[in-house]
Coordinates of C-alpha atoms in Angstrom, one line a residue:
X1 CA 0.0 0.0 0.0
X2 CA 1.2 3.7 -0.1
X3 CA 1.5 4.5 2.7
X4 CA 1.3 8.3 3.1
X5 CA -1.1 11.1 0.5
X6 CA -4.4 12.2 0.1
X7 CA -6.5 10.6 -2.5
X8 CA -7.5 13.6 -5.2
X9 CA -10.7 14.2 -7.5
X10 CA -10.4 16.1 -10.6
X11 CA -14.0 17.0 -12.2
X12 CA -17.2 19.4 -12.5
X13 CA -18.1 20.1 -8.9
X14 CA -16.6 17.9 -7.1
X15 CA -18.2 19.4 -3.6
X16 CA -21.2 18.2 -4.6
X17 CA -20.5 14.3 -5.4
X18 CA -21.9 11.7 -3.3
X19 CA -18.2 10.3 -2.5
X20 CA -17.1 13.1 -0.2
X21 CA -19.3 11.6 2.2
X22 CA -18.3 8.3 1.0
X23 CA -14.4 8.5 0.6
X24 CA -13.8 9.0 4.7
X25 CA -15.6 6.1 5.6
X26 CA -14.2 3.8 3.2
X27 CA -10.9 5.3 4.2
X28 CA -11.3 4.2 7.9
X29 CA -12.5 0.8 6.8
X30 CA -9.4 0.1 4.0
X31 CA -7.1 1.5 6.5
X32 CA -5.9 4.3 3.8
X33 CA -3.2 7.0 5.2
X34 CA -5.3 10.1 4.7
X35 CA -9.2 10.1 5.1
X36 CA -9.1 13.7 2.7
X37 CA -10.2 13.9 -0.7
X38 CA -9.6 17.2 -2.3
X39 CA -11.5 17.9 -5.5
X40 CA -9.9 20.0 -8.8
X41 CA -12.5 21.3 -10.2
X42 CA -12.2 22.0 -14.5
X43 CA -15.2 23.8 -16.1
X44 CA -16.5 22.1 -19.2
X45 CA -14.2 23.0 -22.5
X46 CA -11.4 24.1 -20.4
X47 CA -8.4 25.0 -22.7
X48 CA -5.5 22.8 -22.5
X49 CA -3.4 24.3 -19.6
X50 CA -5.7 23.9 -17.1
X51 CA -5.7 20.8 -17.7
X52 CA -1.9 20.2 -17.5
X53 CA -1.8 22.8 -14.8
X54 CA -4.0 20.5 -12.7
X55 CA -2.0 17.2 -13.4
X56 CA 1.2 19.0 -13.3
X57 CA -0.5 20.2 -9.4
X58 CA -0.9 16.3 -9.1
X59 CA 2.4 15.1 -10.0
X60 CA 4.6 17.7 -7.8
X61 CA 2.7 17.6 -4.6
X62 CA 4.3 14.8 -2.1
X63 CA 0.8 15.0 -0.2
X64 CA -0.9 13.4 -3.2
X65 CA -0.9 10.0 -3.9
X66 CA -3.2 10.2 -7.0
X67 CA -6.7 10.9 -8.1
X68 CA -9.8 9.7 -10.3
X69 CA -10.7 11.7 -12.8
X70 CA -14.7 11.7 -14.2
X71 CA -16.1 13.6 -17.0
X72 CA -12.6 15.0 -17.9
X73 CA -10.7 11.5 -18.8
X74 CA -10.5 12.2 -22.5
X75 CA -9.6 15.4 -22.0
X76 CA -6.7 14.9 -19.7
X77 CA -5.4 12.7 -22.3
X78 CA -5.5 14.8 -25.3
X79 CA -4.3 18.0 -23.3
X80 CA -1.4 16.0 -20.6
X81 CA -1.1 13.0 -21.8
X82 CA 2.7 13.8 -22.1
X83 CA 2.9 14.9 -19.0
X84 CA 2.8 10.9 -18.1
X85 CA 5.6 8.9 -17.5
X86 CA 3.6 5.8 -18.3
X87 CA 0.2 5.0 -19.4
X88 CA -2.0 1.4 -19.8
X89 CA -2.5 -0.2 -22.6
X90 CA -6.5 0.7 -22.1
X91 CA -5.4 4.6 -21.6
X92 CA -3.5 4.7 -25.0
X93 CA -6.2 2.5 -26.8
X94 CA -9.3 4.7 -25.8
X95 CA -7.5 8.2 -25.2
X96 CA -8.4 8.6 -21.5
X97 CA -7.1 8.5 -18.1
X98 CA -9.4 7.8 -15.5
X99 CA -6.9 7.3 -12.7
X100 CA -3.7 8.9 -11.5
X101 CA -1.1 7.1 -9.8
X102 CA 2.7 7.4 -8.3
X103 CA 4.5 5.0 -8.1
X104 CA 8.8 5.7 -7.2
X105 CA 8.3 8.8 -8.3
X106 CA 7.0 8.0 -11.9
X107 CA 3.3 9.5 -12.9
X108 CA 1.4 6.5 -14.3
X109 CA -2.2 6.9 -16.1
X110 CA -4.9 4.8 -16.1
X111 CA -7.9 4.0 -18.4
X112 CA -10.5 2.1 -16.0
X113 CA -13.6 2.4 -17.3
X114 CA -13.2 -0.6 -19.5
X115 CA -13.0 -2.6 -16.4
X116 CA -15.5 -1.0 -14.2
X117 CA -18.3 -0.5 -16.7
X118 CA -17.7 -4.5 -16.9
X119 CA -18.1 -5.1 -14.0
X120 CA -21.5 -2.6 -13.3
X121 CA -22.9 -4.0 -16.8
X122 CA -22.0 -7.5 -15.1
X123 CA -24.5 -6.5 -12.4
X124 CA -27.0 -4.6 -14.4
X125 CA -27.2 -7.8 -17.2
X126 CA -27.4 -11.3 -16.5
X127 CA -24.8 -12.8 -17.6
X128 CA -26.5 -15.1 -20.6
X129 CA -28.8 -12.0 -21.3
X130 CA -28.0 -11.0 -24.5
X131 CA -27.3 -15.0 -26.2
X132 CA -31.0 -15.7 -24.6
X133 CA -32.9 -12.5 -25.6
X134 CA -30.9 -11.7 -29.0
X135 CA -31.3 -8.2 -27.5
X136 CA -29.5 -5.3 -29.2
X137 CA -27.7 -2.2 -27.3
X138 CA -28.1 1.5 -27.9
X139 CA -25.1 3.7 -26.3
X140 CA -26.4 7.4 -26.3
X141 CA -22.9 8.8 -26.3
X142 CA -19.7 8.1 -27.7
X143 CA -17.3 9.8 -25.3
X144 CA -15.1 8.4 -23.0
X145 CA -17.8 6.1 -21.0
X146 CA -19.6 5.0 -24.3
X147 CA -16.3 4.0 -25.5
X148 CA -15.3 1.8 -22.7
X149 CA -18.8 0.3 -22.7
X150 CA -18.6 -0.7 -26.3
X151 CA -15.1 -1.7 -26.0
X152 CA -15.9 -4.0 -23.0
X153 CA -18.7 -5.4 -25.0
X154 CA -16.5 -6.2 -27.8
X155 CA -14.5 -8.5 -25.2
X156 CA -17.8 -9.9 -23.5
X157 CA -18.6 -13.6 -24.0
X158 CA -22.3 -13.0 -23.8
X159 CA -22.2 -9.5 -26.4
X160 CA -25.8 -8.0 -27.9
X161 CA -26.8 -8.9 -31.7
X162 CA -25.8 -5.3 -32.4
X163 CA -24.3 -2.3 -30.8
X164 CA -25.4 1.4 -31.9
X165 CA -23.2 3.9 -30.7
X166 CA -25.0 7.3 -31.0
X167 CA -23.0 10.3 -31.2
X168 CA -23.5 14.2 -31.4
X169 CA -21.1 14.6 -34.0
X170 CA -19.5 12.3 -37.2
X171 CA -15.7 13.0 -35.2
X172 CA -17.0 11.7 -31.9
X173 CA -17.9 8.7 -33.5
X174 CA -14.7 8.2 -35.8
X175 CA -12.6 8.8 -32.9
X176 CA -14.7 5.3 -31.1
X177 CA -14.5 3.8 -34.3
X178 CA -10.6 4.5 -34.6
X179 CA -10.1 3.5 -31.2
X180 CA -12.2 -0.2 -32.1
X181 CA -10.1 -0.7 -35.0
X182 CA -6.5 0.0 -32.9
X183 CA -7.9 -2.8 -30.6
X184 CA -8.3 -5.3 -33.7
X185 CA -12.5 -5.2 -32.8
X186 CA -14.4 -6.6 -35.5
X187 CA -16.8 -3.3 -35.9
X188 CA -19.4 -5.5 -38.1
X189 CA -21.7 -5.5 -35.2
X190 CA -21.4 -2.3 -34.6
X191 CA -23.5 0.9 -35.9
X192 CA -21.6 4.2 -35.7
X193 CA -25.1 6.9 -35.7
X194 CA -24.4 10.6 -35.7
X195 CA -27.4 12.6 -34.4
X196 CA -29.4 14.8 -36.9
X197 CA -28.3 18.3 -36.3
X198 CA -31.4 19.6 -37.0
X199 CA -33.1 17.7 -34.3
X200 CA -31.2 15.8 -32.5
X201 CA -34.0 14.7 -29.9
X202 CA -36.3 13.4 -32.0
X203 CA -33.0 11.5 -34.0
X204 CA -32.0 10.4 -31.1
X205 CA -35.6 9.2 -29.6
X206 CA -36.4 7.3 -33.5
X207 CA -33.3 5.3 -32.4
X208 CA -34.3 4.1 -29.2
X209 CA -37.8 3.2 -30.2
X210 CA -36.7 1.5 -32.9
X211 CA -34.6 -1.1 -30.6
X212 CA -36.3 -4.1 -30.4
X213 CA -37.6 -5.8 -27.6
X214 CA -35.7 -6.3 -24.6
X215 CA -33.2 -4.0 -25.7
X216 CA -30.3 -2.3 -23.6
X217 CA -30.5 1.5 -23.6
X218 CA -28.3 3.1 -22.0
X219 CA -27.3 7.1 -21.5
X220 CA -23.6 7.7 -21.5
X221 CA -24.3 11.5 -22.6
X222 CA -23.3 12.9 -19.3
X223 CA -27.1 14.6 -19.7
X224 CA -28.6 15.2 -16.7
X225 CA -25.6 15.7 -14.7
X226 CA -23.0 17.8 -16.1
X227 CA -25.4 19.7 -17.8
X228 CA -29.8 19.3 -17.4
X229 CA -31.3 17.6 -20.0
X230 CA -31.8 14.1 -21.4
X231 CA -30.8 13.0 -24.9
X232 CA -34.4 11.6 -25.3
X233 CA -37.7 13.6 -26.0
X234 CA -40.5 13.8 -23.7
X235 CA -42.4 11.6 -26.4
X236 CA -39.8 8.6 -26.0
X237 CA -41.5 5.1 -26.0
X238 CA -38.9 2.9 -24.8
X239 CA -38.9 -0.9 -26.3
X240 CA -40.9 -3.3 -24.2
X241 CA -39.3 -4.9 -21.4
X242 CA -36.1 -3.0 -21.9
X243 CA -33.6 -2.5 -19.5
X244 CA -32.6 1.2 -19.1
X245 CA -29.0 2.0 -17.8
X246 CA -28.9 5.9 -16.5
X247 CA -24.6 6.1 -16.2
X248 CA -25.0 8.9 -13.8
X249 CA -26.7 8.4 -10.0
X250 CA -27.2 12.4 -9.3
X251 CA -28.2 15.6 -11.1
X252 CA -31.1 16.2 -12.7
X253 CA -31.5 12.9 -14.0
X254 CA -34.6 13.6 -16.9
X255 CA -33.7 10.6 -18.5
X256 CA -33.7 8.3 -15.7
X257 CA -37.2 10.0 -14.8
X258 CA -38.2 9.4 -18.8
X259 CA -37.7 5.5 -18.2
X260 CA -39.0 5.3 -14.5
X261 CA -42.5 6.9 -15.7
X262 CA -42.7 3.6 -18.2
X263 CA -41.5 1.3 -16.0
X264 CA -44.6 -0.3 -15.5
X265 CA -46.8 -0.1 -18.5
X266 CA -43.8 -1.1 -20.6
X267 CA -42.1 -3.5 -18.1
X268 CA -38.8 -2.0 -17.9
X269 CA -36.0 -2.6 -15.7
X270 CA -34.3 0.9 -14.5
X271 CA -30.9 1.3 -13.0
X272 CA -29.1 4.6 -12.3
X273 CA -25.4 5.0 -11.8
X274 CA -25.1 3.6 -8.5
X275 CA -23.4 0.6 -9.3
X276 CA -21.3 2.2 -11.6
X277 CA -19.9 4.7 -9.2
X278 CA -19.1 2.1 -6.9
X279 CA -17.1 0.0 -8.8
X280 CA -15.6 3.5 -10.2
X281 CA -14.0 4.4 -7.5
X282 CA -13.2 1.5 -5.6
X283 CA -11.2 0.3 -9.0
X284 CA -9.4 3.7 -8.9
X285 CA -8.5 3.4 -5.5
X286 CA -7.2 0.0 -5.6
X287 CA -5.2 1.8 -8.1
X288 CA -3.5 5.0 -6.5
X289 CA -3.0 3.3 -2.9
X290 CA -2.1 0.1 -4.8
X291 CA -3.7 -2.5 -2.8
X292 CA -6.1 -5.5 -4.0
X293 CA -10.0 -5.1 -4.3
X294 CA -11.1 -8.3 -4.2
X295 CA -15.1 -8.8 -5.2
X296 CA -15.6 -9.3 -1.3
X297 CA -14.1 -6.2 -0.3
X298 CA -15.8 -4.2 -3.6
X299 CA -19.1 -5.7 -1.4
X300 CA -18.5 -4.2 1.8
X301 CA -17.9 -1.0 0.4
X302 CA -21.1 -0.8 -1.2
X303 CA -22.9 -1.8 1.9
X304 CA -20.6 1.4 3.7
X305 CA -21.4 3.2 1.2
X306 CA -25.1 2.9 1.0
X307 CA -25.7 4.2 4.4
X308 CA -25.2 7.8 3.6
X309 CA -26.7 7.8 -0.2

């Protein structure tokens, strides 16, 4: 373990974010050296140097051991990457670090979401779902989350008849399509959609009710907590006995709210982000105090943290 730093959080509004309740008691519990967690804060389209100003911040200060980075990951990639003594393999394949980490005084980056949105989309879908339903997926966003969610699927042994990545613009979506054909993915399964500029809602909304039934729809947009909003119309008719994936678990949340209102009459099955942000940041901080995080120990820090949710 390292044994001496605070653990650090570089996003939107950090102050705000369910794990600075969280991060103290799992602290106590893991036996970490510092129960703090100080947030960096980075306003949406940030030039470059703040950016680098804020891992630069990361890398020189002895008191801090690392950080997790949300919303930001592709960002930090594109705008520090260099900065980086060493990056994972996942990092460099889908242009995002997620976690920062020291280890004998060398900055390591980390791309986790690949492995955590496995392991929430492990709990979320049974794991025969898709080779018993023939179910396809719709990804609403093709950023850093969406990426590692289709990229994950590629990997899967159970993986949906088709995968449609829906992006707000043609670049997002060759930059996930690049990134598929660096892994070696066979993209034949997969449908690259960019959203009508026009209209985007209603593009968007055509998409999902098209899906078939017991599709997997799921909002990696960042809609609805970043920003208000959902990538759906009001008007959305979700496929019957869908299952609807909400990536965040705060905010506004309109599209989690869009799904729960037909979660009866069209015999869905809702999940927010919950999951996901457990298995977030326990991953990430398995990785900057560099200790193991066993599926036991991911369990009893779900149970801690579901006491103050």
């Amino acid at each position: 373990m390292i044994d001496q730093g605070r653990m650090g959080f570089v996003g939107v509004d950090t102050a705000h974010s369910s794990i600075q309740k969280v991060f103290p008691l799992w602290a106590d519990h893991l036996g970490l050296p510092s129960r703090e967690l100080r947030g960096f804060d980075i306003p949406l389209g940030a030039p470059d140097a703040v950016y680098r100003e804020v891992v630069e911040r990361i890398r020189d200060d002895e008191g801090q051991a690392g950080a997790l980075v949300t919303t930001h990951k592709m960002r930090v990639f594109e705008a520090a990457g260099d900065l980086f003594d060493e990056v994972d393999d996942f990092a460099r394949a889908c242009g995002e670090v997620s976690s920062i980490a020291k280890r004998s005084g060398r900055l390591v980056g980390a791309a986790k979401d690949p492995i955590t949105v496995g392991l929430s989309l492990d709990d979320v879908v049974p794991s025969t779902y898709f080779a018993d339903t023939g179910a396809e997926l719709v990804c609403l966003g093709a950023g850093g989350s969406g990426v590692a969610l289709s990229w994950h699927l590629a990997h899967r042994q159970d993986t949906p008849s088709k995968v449609t990545l829906v992006g707000r613009t043609r670049s997002s979506l060759d930059h996930a399509r690049a990134i598929h054909e660096r892994g070696g993915i066979d993209t034949s399964r997969f449908v690259y959609h960019p959203l009508d500029e026009g209209d985007p809602l209603s593009d968007a909304t055509a998409v999902v009710g098209a899906a078939g039934e017991g599709a997997v729809i799921v909002n990696a947009t960042g809609l609805g907590k970043d920003r208000p909003g959902s990538p759906l119309a009001d008007d959305v008719v979700f496929p019957l006995r869908a299952r609807v994936w909400e990536f965040n678990y705060r905010g506004s949340l309109e599209f989690l709210y869009q799904a729960r209102a037909q979660e009866q009459h069209r015999e869905l099955t809702v999940v927010d982000g919950w999951v996901y942000f457990i298995h977030g940041w326990s991953q990430v901080v398995a990785d900057v105090f560099d200790i193991p995080m066993p599926p036991s120990t991911v369990a009893e820090l779900a149970e801690i943290a579901s006491t103050v949710r």
